[in-house]
Coordinates of C-alpha atoms in Angstrom, one line a residue:
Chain A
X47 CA -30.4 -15.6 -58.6
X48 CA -27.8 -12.9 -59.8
X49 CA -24.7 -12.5 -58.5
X50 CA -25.0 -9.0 -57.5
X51 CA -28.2 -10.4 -55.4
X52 CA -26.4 -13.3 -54.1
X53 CA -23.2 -11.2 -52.6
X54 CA -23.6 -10.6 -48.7
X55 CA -23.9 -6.7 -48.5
X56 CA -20.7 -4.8 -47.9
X57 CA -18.5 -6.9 -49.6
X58 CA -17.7 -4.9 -52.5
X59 CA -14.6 -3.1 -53.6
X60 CA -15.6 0.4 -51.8
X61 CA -16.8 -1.8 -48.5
X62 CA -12.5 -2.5 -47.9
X63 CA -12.3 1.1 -48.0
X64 CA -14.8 1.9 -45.7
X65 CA -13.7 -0.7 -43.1
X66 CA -10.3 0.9 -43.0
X67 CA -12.0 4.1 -42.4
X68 CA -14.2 2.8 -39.4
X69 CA -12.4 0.4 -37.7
X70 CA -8.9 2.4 -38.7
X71 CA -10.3 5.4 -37.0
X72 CA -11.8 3.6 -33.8
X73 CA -8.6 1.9 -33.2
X74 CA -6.2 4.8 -33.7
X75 CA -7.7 7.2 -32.1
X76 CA -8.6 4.9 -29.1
X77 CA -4.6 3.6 -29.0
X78 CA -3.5 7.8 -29.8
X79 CA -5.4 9.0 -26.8
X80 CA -4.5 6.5 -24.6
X81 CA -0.6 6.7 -25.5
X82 CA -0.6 10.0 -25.2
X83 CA -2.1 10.4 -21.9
X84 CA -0.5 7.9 -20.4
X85 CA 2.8 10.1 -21.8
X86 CA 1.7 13.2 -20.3
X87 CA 0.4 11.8 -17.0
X88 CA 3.8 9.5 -16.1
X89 CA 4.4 9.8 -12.7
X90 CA 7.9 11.8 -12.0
X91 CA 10.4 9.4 -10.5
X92 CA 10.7 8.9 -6.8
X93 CA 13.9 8.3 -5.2
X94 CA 14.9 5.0 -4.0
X95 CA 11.6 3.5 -5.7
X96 CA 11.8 1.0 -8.0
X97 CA 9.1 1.4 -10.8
X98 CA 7.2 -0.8 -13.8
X99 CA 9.6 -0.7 -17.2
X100 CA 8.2 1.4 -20.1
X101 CA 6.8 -2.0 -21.4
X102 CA 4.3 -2.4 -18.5
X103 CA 3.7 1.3 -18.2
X104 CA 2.5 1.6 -21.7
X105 CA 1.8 -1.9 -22.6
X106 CA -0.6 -2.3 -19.9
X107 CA -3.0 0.8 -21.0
X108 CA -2.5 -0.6 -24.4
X109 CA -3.6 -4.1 -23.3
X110 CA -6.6 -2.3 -21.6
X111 CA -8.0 -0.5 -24.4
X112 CA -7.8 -3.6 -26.5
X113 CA -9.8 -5.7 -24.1
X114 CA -12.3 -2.6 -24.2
X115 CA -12.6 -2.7 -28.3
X116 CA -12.3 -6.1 -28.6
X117 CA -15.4 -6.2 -25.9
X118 CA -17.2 -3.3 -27.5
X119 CA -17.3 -5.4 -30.8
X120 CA -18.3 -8.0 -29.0
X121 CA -21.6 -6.4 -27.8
X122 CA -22.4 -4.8 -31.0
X123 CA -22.1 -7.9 -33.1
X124 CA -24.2 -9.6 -30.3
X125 CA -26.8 -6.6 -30.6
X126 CA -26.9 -7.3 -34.3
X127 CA -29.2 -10.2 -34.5
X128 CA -32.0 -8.2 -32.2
X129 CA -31.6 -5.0 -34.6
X130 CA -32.3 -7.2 -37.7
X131 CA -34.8 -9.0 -36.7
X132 CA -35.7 -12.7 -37.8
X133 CA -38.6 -12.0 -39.3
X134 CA -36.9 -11.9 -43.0
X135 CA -34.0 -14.4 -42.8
X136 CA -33.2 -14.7 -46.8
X137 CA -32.2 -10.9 -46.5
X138 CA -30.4 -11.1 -43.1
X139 CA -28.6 -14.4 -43.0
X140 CA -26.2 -13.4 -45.6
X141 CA -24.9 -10.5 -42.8
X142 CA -25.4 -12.8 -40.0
X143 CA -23.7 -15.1 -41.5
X144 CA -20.5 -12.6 -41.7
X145 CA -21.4 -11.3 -38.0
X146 CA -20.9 -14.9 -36.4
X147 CA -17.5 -15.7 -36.8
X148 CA -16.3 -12.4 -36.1
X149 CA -18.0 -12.7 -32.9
X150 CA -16.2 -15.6 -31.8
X151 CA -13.2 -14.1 -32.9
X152 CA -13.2 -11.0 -31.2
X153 CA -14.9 -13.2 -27.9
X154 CA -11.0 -14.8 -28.3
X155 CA -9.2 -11.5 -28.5
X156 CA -10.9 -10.5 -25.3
X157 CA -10.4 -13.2 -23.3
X158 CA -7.0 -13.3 -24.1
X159 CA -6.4 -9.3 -23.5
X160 CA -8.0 -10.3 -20.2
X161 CA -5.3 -13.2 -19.3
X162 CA -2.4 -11.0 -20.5
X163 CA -3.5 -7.9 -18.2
X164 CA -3.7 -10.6 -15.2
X165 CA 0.1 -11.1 -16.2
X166 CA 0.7 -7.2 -16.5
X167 CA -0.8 -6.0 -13.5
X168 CA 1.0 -8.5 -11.9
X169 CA 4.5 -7.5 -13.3
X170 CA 3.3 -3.8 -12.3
X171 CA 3.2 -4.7 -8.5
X172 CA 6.5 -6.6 -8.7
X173 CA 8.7 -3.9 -10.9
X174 CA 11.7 -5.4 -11.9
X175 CA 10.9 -9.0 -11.5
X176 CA 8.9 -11.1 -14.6
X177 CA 5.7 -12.5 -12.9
X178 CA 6.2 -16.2 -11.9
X179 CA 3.1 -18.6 -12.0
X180 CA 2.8 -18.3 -8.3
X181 CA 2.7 -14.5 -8.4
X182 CA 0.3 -14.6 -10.7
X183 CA -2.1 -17.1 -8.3
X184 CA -1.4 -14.5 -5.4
X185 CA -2.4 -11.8 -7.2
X186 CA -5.7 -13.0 -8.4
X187 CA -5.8 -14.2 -4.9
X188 CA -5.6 -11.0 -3.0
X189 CA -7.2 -8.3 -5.4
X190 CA -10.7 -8.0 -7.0
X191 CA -9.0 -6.4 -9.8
X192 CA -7.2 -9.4 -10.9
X193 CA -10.7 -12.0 -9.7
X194 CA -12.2 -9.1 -12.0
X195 CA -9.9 -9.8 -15.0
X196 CA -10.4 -13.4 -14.7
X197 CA -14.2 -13.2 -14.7
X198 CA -14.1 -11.2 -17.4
X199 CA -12.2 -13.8 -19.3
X200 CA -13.9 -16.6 -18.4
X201 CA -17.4 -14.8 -19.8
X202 CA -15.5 -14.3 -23.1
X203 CA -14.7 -17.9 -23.2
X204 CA -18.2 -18.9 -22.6
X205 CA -19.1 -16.4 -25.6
X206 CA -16.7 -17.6 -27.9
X207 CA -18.3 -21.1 -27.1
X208 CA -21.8 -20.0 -27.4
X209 CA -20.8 -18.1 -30.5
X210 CA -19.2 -21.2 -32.1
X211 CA -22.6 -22.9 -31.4
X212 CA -24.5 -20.2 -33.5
X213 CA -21.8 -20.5 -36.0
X214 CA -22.9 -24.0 -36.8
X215 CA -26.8 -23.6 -35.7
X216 CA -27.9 -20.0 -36.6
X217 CA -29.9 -18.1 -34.4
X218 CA -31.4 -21.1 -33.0
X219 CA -28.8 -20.3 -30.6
X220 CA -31.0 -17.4 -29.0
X221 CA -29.6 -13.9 -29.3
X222 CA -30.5 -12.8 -25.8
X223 CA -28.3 -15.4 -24.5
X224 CA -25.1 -14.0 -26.3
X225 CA -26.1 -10.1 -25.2
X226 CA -26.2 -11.6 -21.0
X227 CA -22.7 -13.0 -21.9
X228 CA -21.5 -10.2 -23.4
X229 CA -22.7 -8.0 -20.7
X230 CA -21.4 -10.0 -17.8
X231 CA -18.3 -10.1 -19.4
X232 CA -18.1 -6.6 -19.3
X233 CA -19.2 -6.1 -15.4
X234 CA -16.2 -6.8 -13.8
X235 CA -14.2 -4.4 -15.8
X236 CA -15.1 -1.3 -13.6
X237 CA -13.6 -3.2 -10.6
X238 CA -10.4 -2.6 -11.8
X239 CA -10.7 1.2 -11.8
X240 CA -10.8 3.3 -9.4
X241 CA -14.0 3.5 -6.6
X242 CA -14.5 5.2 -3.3
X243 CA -15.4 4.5 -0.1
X244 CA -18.8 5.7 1.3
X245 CA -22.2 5.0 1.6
X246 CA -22.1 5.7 -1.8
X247 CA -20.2 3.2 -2.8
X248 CA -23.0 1.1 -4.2
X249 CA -24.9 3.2 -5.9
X250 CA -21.8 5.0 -7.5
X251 CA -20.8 1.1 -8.6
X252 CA -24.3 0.7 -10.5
X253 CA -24.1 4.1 -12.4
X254 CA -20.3 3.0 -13.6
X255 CA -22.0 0.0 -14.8
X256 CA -24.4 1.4 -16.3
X257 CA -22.2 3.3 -18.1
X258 CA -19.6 0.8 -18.9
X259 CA -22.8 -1.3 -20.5
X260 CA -24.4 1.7 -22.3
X261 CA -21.2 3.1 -24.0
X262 CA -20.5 -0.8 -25.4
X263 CA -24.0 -1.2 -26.5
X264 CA -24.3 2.3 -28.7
X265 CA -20.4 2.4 -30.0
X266 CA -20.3 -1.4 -31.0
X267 CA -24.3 -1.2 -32.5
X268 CA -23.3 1.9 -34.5
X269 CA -20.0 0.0 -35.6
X270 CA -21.2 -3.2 -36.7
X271 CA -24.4 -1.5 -38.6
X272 CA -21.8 0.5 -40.7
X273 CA -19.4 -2.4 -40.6
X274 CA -22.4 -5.4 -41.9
X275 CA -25.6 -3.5 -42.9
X276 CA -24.5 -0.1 -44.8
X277 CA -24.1 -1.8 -47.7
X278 CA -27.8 -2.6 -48.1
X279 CA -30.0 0.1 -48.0
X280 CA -33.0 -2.2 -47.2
X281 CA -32.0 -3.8 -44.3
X282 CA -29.9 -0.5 -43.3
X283 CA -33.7 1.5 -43.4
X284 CA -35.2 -1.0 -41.7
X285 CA -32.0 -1.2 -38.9
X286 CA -30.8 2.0 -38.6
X287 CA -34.5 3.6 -36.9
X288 CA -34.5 0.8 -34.5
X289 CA -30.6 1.7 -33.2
X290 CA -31.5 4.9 -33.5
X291 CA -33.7 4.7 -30.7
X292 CA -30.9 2.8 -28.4
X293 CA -28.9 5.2 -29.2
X294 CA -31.0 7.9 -27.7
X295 CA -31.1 6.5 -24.1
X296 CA -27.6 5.5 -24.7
X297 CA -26.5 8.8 -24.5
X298 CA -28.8 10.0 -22.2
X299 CA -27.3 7.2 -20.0
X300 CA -23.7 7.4 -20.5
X301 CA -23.7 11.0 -20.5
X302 CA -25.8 11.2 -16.7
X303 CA -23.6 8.1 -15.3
X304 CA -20.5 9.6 -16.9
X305 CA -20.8 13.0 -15.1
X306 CA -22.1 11.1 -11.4
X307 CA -19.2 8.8 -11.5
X308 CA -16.5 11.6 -12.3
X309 CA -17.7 14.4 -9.9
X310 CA -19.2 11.7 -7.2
X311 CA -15.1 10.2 -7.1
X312 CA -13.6 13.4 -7.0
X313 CA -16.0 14.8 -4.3
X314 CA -15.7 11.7 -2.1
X315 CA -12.5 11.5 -2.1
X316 CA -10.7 13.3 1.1
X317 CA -8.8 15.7 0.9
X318 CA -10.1 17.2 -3.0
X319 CA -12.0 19.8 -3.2
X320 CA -14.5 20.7 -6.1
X321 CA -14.4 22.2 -8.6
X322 CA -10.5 23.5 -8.2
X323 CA -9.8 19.8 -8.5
X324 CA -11.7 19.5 -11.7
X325 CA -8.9 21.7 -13.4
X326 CA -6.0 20.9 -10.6
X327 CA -5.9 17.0 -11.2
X328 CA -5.0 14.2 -13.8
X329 CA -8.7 12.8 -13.0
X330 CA -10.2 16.0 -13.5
X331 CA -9.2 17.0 -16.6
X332 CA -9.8 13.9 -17.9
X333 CA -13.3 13.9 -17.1
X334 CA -13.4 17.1 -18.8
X335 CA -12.1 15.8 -22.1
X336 CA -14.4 12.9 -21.8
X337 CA -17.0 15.6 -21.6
X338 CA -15.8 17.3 -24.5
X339 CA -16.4 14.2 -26.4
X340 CA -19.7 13.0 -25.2
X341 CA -20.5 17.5 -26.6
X342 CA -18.6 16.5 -29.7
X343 CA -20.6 13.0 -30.4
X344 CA -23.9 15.2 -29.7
X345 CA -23.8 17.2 -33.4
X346 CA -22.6 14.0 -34.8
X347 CA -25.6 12.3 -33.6
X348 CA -28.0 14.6 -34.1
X349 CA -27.2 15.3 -38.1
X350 CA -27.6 11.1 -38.3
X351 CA -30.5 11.1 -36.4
X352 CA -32.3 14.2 -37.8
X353 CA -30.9 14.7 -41.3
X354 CA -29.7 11.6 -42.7
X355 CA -32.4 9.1 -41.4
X356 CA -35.6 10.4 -42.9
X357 CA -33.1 9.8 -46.3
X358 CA -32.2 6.3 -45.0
X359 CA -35.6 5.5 -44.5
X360 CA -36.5 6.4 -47.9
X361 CA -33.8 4.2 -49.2
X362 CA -32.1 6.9 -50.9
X363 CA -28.2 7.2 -50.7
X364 CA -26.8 9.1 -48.0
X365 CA -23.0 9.9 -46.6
X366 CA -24.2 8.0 -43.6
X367 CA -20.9 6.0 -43.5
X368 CA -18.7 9.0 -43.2
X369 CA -20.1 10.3 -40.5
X370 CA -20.8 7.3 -38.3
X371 CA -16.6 7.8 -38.7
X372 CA -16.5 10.7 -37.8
X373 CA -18.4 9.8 -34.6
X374 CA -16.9 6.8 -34.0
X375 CA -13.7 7.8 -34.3
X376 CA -14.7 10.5 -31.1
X377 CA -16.1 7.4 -29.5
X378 CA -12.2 5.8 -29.9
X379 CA -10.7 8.8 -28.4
X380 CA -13.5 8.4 -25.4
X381 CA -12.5 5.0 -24.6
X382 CA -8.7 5.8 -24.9
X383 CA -9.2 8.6 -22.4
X384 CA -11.9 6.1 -20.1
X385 CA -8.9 3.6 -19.8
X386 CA -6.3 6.5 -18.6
X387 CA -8.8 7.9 -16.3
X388 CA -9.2 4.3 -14.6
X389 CA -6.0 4.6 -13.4
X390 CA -5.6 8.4 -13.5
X391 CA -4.6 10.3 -9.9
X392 CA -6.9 12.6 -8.0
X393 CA -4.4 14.6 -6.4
Chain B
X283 CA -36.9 -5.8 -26.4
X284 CA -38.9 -5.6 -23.3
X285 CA -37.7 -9.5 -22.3
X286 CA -34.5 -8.7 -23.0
X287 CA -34.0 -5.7 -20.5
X288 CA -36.0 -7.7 -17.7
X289 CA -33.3 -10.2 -18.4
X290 CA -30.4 -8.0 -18.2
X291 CA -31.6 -6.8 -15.3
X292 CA -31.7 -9.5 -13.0
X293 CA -28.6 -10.4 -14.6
X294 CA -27.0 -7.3 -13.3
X295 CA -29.1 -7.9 -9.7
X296 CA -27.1 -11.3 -9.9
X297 CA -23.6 -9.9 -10.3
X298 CA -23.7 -6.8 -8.2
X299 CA -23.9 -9.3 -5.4
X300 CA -21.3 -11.6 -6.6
X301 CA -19.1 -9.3 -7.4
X302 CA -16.5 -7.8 -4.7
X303 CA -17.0 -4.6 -4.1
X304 CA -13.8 -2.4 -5.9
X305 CA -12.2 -0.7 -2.9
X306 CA -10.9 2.7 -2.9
X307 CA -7.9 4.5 -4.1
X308 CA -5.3 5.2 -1.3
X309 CA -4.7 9.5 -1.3
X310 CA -1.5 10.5 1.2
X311 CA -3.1 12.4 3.9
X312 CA -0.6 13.6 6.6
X313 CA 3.3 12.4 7.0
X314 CA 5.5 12.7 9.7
X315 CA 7.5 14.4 9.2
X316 CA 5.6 17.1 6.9
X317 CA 6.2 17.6 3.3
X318 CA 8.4 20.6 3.6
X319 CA 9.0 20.4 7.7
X320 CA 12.5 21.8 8.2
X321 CA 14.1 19.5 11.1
X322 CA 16.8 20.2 13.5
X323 CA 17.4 16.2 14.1
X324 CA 16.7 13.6 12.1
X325 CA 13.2 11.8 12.7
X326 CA 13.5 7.8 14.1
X327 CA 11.1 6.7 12.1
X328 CA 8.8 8.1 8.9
X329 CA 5.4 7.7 9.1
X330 CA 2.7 8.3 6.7
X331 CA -1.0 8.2 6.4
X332 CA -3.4 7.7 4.6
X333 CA -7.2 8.4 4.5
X334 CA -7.6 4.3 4.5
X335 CA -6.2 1.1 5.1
X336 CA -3.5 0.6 2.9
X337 CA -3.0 -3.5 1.8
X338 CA -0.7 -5.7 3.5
X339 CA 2.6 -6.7 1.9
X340 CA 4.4 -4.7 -1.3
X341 CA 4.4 -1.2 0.6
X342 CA 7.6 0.2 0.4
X343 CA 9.2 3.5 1.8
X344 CA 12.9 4.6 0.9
X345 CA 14.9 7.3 2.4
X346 CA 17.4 9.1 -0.1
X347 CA 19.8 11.8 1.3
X348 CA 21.1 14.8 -0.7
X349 CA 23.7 13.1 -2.7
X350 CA 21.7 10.0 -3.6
X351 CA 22.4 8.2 -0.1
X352 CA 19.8 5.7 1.4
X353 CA 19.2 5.8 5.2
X354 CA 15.9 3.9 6.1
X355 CA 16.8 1.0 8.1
X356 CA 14.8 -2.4 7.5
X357 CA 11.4 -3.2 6.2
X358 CA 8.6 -1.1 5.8
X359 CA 5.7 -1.9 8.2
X360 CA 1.6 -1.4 7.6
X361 CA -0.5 -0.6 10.5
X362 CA -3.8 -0.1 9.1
X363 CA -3.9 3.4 6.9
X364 CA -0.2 4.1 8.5
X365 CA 2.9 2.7 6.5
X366 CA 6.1 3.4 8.6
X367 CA 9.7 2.5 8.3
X368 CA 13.2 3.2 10.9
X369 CA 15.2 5.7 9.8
X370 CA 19.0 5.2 11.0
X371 CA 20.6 8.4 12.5
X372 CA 21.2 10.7 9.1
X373 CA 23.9 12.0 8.3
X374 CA 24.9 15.6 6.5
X375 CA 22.3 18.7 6.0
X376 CA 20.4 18.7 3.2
X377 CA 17.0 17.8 1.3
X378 CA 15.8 14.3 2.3
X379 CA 13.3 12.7 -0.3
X380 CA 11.6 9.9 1.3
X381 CA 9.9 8.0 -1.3
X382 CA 7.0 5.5 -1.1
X383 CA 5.0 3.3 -3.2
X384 CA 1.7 1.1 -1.6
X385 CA -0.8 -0.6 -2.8
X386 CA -4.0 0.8 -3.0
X387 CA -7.0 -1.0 -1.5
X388 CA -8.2 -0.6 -5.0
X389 CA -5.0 -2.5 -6.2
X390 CA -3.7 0.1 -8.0
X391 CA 0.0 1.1 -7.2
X392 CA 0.4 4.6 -5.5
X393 CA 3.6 6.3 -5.7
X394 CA 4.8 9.8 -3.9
X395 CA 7.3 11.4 -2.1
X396 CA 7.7 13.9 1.0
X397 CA 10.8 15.9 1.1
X398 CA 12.0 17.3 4.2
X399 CA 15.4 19.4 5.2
X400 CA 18.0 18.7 7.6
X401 CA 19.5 21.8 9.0
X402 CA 22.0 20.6 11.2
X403 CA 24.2 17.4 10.1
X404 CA 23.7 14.6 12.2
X405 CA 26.5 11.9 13.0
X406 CA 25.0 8.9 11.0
X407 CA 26.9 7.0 7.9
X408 CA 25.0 6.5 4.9
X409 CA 23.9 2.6 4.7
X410 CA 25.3 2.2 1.1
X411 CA 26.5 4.7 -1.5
X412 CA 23.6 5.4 -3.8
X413 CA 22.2 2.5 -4.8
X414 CA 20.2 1.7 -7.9
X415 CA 16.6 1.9 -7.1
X416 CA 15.9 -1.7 -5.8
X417 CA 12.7 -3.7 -6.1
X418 CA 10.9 -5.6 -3.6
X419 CA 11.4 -8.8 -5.3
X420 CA 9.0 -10.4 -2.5
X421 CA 6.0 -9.1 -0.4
X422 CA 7.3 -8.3 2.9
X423 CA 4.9 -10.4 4.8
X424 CA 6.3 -13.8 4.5
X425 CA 2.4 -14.6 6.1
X426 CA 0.5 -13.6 2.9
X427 CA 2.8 -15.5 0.4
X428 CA 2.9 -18.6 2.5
X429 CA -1.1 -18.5 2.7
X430 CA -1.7 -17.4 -1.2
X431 CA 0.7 -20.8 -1.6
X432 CA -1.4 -22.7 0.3
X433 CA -4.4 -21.4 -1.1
X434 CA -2.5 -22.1 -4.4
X435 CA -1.8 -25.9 -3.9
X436 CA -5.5 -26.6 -2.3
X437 CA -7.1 -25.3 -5.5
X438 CA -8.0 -21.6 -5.7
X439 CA -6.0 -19.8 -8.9
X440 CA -4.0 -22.6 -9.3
X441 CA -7.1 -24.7 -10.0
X442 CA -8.8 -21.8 -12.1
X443 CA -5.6 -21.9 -14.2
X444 CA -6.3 -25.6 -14.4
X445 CA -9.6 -24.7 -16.1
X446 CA -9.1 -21.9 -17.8
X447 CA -6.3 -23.6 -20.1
X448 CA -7.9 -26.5 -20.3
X449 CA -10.8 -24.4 -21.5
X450 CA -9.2 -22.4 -23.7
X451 CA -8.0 -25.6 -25.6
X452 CA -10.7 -27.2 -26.2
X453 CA -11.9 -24.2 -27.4
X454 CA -9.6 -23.0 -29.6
X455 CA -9.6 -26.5 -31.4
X456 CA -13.9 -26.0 -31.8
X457 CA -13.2 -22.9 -33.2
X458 CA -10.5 -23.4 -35.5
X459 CA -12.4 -26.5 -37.1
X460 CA -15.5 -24.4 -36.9
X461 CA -14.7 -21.4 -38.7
X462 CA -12.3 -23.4 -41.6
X463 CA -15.8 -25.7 -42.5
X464 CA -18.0 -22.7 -42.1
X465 CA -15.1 -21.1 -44.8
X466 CA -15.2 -24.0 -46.8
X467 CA -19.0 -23.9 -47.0
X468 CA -18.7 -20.6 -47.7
X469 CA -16.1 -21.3 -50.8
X470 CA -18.4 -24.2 -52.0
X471 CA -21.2 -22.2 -52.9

């Protein structure tokens, strides 16, 4: 075999280059957005009320939308195998064999985040103090968001051991065991936001998850195909089509559960009237610029979809790369925003 | 595909019940006195409420007076979505902020104020000259710390703890011996 055959796609010179760009962008933007509306949304000071330092206040929606990337990585690198099939393992070993590791490492980062937030939103609710041990019990005791945290960490755990097991076995380790994982894992994160009270409750709960699962499943499968399979325009024809079509009811399904959740809270929520509070409230313009994003994504999409992927199919080079960026880097910005708006007031 | 949806189904059918249900965010309804009330005498007591139960323990109101003085008098109480506090008599006219943080039912903190004007001074002596903001270093219901303690010692977070580290150990060894002979494979070929 040649060497040029024998090198695991995406690991030439111009593949650093391209990394940078995609993960650079997905990260920045996701930590910009965040930042900055946690900036513009800090809550005046109240008299007499003692609040969280600037290290919680900004560390902890930081800390969130690491967990989130760190998760969304997760899922996509778990989506992988399914997308490449087994059918042809001399051609996608070589990327699996890449993909594996960085699962379980990413699997650590998460569960981590996860413990660290416990720690945060504990030191939030005691401002002023640093979170003993026993503070830290009590407040996993007494609120789901903390249990939620936990959960959450405990599934990354079990990933990162499941992942180390494919590590050493391959995909005899089945594939639809890691996406369940990863998926539980991500469940209890919506607990932590916000959530109303009404008959609704339940069904508002599925659509959040819903959309918590389909935004993980389309950003992290677009990221690790540019990430592992651009490089090859084989495997990438032969991968791309099949995401394509996730993508699809992805954002059909993030869009529709996006929109329910935001105007369902607002409108159950006493005291808030739509749509003045659409434009009056930190929630409501942050739905709106979620919006915006989900319409920006749309063109981005539809050019990959509709232009590029008849190319792709025919193996010819394309700019494919760029504009998965490009889109992911809108995707970053979502997710930044996502994490403000968990915590974000209605009033 | 097919199998794999099916299975992510039921795995979602399985968590929704296993789950607790995320309670709602706490939004100030009404306050006595009003945001803006202009008040001959001082009120005994501020009360405010919200559109639901607010959580037991690290609910916190504070009176400040117009030159940074602090007149509420005692602990803050919680009776279901109302979270009152005494007042001692106040003292000079003037803007009275009286500030509040709770805790959601959602867990989120809530923070907020409601001013209100005293038009005719009253004969009260501020408690102590402006002090800096001061934390509730403990839950005010001595109740919910000593039964989180208990649940604590019997097991609960302190055994998840327990297993969590112990976890995390044993694997962060497996993975730091996994991924160094997967890099040496790697190198030796």
């Amino acid at each position: 075999m040649t060497a040029t055959l024998e090198r695991a796609p995406g690991t030439g010179p111009a593949a650093g280059a391209v990394r940078r760009l995609l993960t650079g962008g997905f990260v920045s933007s996701a930590l910009l957005a965040v930042l900055a509306v946690t900036a513009l949304t800090a809550q005046e000071a109240v008299p007499g009320i003692a609040v969280p330092g600037p290290l919680v206040e900004y560390g902890l929606p930081v800390l969130r939308v690491l967990l989130d990337l760190a998760a969304v990585a997760v899922v996509g690198l778990s989506l992988l195998p399914k997308m490449l099939g087994f059918d042809d393992p001399d051609r996608t070993e070589p990327v699996m064999r890449r993909a594996r590791p960085l699962a379980v490492t990413f699997a650590w980062a998460w569960a981590v985040l996860a413990l660290v937030i416990i720690v945060f939103q504990t030191a939030q609710l005691n401002p002023g103090v640093i979170p003993t041990p026993g503070m830290i019990a009590r407040y996993v005791d007494d609120f789901g968001a903390g249990q939620g945290m936990l959960f959450s960490a405990a599934c990354a755990l079990a990933y990162a051991g499941i992942g180390l097991l494919a590590v050493r076995f391959g995909e005899k380790v089945p594939a639809e065991l890691r996406i369940v994982i990863a998926f539980f894992g991500l469940l209890p994160i919506p607990v932590t936001g916000h959530a109303v009270n009404s008959l609704w409750h339940d069904p508002i709960m599925i659509s959040m998850e819903l959309h918590v699962m389909g935004s993980a499943a389309w950003t992290g499968g677009l990221l690790t195909i540019m990430l592992l399979v651009a490089g090859n325009r084989d495997l990438l024809a032969q991968v791309l089509p099949k995401f394509s079509r996730l993508a699809t009811l992805a954002l059909v399904l993030v869009s529709v559960s996006g929109l329910v959740n935001g105007l369902a809270s607002l409108a159950l929520t006493q005291g808030i009237e739509l749509p003045g509070a659409l434009f009056g409230s930190h929630y409501g313009l942050l739905v709106i610029a979620k919006t915006a994003c989900v319409a920006l994504l749309i063109p981005f999409a539809a050019h990959i979809r509709f232009r590029l992927l008849p190319r792709i199919a025919a193996r010819q080079a394309t700019a494919v790369v760029a504009w998965a960026a490009a889109e992911i880097t809108v995707m970053g910005l979502a997710y930044g925003l996502a994490v403000a708006l968990t915590t974000a007031s209605m009033t | 595909m097919r199998r794999l949806l099916t299975v992510l189904l039921f795995a979602c059918a399985a968590l929704m019940g296993v789950v607790t249900p995320a309670q709602a965010h706490n939004v100030l309804i009404g306050s006595d006195p009003a945001e803006g009330a202009s008040l001959a005498e001082g009120p005994r007591t501020i009360t405010l409420t919200f559109d639901q139960t607010v959580r037991q323990g690290f609910a916190q109101i504070s009176v400040t007076g117009p030159d940074g003085t602090r007149w509420e008098d005692g602990k803050t109480t919680v009776d279901g979505a109302k979270v009152s506090v005494a007042v001692r008599p106040l003292g000079p006219a003037g803007q009275y902020v009286a500030g509040y943080r709770i805790m959601s039912s959602d867990g989120h903190p809530v923070a907020g104020k409601v001013t209100f004007t005293l038009t005719a001074a009253g004969t009260g002596a501020a408690a102590q000259p402006a002090p800096a903001a001061t934390a509730p270093a403990t839950p005010q219901t001595p109740g919910l710390s000593a039964q989180a303690a208990e649940a604590a010692q019997n097991g609960g977070a302190g055994m998840a703890v327990l297993w969590i580290v112990g976890a995390l150990v044993v694997l962060g060894g497996a993975t730091v011996v996994a991924l160094r002979r997967g890099g040496d494979r790697e190198a030796s070929r």
